[in-house]
PDB file of C-alpha atoms in Angstrom:
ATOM      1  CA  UNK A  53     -25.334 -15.586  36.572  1.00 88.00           C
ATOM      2  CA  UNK A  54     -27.684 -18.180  34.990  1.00 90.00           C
ATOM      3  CA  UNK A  55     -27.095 -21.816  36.658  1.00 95.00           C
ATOM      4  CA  UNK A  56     -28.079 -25.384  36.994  1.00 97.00           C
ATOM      5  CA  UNK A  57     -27.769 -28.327  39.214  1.00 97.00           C
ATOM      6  CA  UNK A  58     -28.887 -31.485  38.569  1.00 98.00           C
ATOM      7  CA  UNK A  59     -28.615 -33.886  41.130  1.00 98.00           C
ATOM      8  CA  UNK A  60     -30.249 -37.026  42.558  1.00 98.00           C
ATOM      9  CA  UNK A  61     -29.325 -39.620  40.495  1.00 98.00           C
ATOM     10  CA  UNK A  62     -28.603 -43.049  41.662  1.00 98.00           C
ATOM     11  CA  UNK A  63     -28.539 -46.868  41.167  1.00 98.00           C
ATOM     12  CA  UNK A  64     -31.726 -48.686  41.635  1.00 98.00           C
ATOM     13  CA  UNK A  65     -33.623 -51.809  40.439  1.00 98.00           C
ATOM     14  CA  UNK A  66     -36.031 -52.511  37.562  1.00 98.00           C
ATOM     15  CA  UNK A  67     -39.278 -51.182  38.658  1.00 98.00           C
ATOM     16  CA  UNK A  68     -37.843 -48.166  41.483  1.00 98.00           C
ATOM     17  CA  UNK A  69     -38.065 -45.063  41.562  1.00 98.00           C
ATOM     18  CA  UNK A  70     -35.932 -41.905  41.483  1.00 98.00           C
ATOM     19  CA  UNK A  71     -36.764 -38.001  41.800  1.00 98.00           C
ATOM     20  CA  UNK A  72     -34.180 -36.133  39.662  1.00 98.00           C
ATOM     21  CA  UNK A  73     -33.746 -32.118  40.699  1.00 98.00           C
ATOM     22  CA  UNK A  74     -32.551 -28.966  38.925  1.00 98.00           C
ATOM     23  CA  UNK A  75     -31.506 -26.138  40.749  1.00 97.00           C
ATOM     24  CA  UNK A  76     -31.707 -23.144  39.094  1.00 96.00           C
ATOM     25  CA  UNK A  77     -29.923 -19.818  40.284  1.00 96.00           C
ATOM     26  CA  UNK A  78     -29.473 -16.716  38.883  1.00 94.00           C
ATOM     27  CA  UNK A  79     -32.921 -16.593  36.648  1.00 91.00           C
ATOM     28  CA  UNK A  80     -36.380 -17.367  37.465  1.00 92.00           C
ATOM     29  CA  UNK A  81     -38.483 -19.967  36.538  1.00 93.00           C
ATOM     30  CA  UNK A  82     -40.882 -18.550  34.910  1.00 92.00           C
ATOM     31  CA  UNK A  83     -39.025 -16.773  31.911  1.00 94.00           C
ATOM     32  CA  UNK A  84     -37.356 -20.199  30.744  1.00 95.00           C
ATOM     33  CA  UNK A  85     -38.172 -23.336  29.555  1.00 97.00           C
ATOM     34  CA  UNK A  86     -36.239 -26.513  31.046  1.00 97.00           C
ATOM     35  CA  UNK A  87     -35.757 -29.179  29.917  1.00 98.00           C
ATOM     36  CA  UNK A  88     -34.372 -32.800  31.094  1.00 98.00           C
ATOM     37  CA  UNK A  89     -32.061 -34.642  28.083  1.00 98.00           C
ATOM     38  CA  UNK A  90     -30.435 -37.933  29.020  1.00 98.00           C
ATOM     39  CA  UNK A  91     -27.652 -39.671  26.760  1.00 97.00           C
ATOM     40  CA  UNK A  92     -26.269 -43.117  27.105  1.00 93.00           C
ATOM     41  CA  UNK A  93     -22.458 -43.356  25.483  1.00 87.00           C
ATOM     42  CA  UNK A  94     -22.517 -43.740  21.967  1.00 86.00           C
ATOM     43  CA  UNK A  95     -26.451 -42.574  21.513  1.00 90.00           C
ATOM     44  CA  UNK A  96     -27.572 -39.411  20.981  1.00 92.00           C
ATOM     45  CA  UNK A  97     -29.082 -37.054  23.337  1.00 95.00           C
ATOM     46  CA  UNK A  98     -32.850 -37.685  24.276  1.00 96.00           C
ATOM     47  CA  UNK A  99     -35.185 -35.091  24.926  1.00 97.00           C
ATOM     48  CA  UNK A 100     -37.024 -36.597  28.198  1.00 98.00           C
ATOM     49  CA  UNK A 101     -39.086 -34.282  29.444  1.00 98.00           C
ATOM     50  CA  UNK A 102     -39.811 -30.321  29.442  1.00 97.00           C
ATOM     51  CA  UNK A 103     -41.998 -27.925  31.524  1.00 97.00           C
ATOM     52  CA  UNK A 104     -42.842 -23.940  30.913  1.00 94.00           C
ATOM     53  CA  UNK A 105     -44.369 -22.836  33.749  1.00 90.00           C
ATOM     54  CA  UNK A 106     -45.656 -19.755  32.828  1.00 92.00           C
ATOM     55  CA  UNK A 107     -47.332 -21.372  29.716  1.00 90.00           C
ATOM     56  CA  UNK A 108     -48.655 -23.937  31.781  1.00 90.00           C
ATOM     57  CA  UNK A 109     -47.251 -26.453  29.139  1.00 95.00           C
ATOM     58  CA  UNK A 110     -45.308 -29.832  29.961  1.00 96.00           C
ATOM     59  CA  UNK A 111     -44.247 -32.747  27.906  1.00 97.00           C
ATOM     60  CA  UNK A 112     -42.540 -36.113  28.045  1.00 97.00           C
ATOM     61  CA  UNK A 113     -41.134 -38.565  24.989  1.00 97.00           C
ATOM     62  CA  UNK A 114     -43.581 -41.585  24.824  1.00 97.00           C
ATOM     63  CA  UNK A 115     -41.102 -44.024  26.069  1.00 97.00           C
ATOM     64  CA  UNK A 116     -41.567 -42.172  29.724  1.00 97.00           C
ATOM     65  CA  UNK A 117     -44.944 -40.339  29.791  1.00 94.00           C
ATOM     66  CA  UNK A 118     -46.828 -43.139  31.689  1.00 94.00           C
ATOM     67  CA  UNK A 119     -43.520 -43.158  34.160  1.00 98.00           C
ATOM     68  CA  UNK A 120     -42.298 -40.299  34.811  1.00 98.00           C
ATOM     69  CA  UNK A 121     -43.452 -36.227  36.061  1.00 98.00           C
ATOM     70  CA  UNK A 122     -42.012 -33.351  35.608  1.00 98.00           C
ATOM     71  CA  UNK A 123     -42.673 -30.784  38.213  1.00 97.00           C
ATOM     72  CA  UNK A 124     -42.148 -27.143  39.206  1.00 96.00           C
ATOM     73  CA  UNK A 125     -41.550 -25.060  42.237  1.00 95.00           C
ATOM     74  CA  UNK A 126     -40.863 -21.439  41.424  1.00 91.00           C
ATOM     75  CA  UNK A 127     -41.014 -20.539  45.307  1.00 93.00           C
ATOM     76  CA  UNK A 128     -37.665 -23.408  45.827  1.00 95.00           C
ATOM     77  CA  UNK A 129     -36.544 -22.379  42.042  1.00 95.00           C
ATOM     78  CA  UNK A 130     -36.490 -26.020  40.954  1.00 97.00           C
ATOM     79  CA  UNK A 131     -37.617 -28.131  38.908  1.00 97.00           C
ATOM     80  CA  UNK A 132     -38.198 -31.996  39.415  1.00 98.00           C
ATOM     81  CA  UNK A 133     -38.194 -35.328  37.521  1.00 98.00           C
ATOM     82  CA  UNK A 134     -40.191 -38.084  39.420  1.00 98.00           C
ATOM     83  CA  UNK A 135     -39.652 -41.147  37.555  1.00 98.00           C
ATOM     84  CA  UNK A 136     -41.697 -43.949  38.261  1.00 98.00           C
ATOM     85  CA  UNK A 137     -40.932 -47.811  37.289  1.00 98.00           C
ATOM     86  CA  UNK A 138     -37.621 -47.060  36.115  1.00 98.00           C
ATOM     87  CA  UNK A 139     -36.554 -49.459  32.989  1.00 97.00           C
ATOM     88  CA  UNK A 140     -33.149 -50.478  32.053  1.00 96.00           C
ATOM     89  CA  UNK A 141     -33.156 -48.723  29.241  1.00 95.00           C
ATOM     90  CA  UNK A 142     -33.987 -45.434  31.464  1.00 97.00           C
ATOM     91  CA  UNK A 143     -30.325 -45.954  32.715  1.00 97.00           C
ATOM     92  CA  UNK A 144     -28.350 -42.600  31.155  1.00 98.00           C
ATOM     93  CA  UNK A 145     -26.468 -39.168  32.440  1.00 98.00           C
ATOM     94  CA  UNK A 146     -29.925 -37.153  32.814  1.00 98.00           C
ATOM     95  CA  UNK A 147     -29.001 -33.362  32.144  1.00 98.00           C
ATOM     96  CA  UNK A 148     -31.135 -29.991  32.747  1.00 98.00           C
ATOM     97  CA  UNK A 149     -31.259 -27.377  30.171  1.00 98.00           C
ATOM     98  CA  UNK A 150     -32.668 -24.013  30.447  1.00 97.00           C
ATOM     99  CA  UNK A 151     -34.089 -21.937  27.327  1.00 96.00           C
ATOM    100  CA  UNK A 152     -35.208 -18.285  27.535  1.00 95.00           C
ATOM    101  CA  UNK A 153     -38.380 -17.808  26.776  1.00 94.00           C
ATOM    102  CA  UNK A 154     -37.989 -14.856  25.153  1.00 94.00           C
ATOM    103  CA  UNK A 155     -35.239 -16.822  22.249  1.00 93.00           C
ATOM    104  CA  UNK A 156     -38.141 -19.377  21.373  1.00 93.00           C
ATOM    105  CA  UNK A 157     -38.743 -19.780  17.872  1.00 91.00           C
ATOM    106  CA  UNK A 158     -42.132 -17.837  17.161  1.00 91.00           C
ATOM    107  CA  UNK A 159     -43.152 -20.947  14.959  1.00 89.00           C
ATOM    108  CA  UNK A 160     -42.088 -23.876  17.154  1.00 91.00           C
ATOM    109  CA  UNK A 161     -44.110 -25.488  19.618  1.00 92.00           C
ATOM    110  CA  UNK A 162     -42.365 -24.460  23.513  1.00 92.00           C
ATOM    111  CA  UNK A 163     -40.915 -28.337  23.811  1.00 94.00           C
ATOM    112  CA  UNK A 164     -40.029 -28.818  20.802  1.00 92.00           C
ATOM    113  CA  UNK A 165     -36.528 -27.142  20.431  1.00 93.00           C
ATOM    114  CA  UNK A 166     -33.507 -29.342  19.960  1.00 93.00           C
ATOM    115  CA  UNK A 167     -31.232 -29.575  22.436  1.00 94.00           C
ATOM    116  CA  UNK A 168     -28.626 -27.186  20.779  1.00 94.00           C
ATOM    117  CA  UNK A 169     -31.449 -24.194  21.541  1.00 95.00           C
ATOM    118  CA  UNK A 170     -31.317 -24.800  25.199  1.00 96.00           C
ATOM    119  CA  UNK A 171     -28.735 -22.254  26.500  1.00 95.00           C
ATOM    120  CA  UNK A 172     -27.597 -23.116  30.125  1.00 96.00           C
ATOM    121  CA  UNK A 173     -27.233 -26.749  30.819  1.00 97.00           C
ATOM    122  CA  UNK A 174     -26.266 -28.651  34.222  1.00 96.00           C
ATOM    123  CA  UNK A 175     -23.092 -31.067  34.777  1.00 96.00           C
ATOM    124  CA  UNK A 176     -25.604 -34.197  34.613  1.00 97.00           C
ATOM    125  CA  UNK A 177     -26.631 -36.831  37.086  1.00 98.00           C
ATOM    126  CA  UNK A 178     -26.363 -40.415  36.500  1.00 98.00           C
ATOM    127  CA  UNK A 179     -28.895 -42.956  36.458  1.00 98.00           C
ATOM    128  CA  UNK A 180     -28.811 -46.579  36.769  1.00 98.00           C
ATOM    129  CA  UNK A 181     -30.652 -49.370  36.669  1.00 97.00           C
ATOM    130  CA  UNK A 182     -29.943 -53.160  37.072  1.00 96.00           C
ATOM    131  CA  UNK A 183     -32.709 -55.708  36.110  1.00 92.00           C
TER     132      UNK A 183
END
């Protein structure tokens, strides 16, 4: 049974830091693409940040990609969000979303599916951050 867990989420000033997880059971890393999404209420979800290990290939929205990094450990099955000088406008639910690599779209780039693609999500983690 394919599953995720995001946890470590938090409240923290302008300028801290925070290391998201996802837990993944029931797959392996390396035959899926995950990605972290965040959403504030009212906004649309946000494609943060996505890593395919075995296609050595990672990516992050411009807002975050001098901030934050995205990490993997197959041997723990999880993948990590360091983010670094967290803004107030980083403050969201932060969700991880899993996509089989074998349902990518042959002529789409591996992070660039939207986030109805992603097949297996996690219950979210909440972020926030007080200036």
């Amino acid at each position: 049974e394919v599953q995720l867990q995001a946890s470590g989420g938090g409240s923290v000033q302008a300028g801290g830091s925070l290391r998201l997880s996802c837990a993944a059971s029931g797959f392996s890393l390396g035959d899926y693409v995950i990605g972290w999404f965040r959403q504030d209420p009212g906004k649309e979800r946000e494609g943060v940040s996505c890593i395919s290990s075995s296609d050595l290939v990672t990516y992050y929205t411009d807002s975050v990609k001098d901030r934050f990094a995205i990490s993997s450990d197959n041997a723990k099955n999880t993948v990590y969000l360091q983010m670094n000088n967290l803004k107030p406008e980083d403050a969201a639910v932060y969700y991880c979303a899993a996509l089989a690599r074998n349902r990518l779209r042959v002529g789409a780039r591996i992070c660039m599916h939207a986030p109805y693609e992603y097949g297996y999500w996690g219950q979210g983690t909440l972020v926030t951050v007080s200036s």
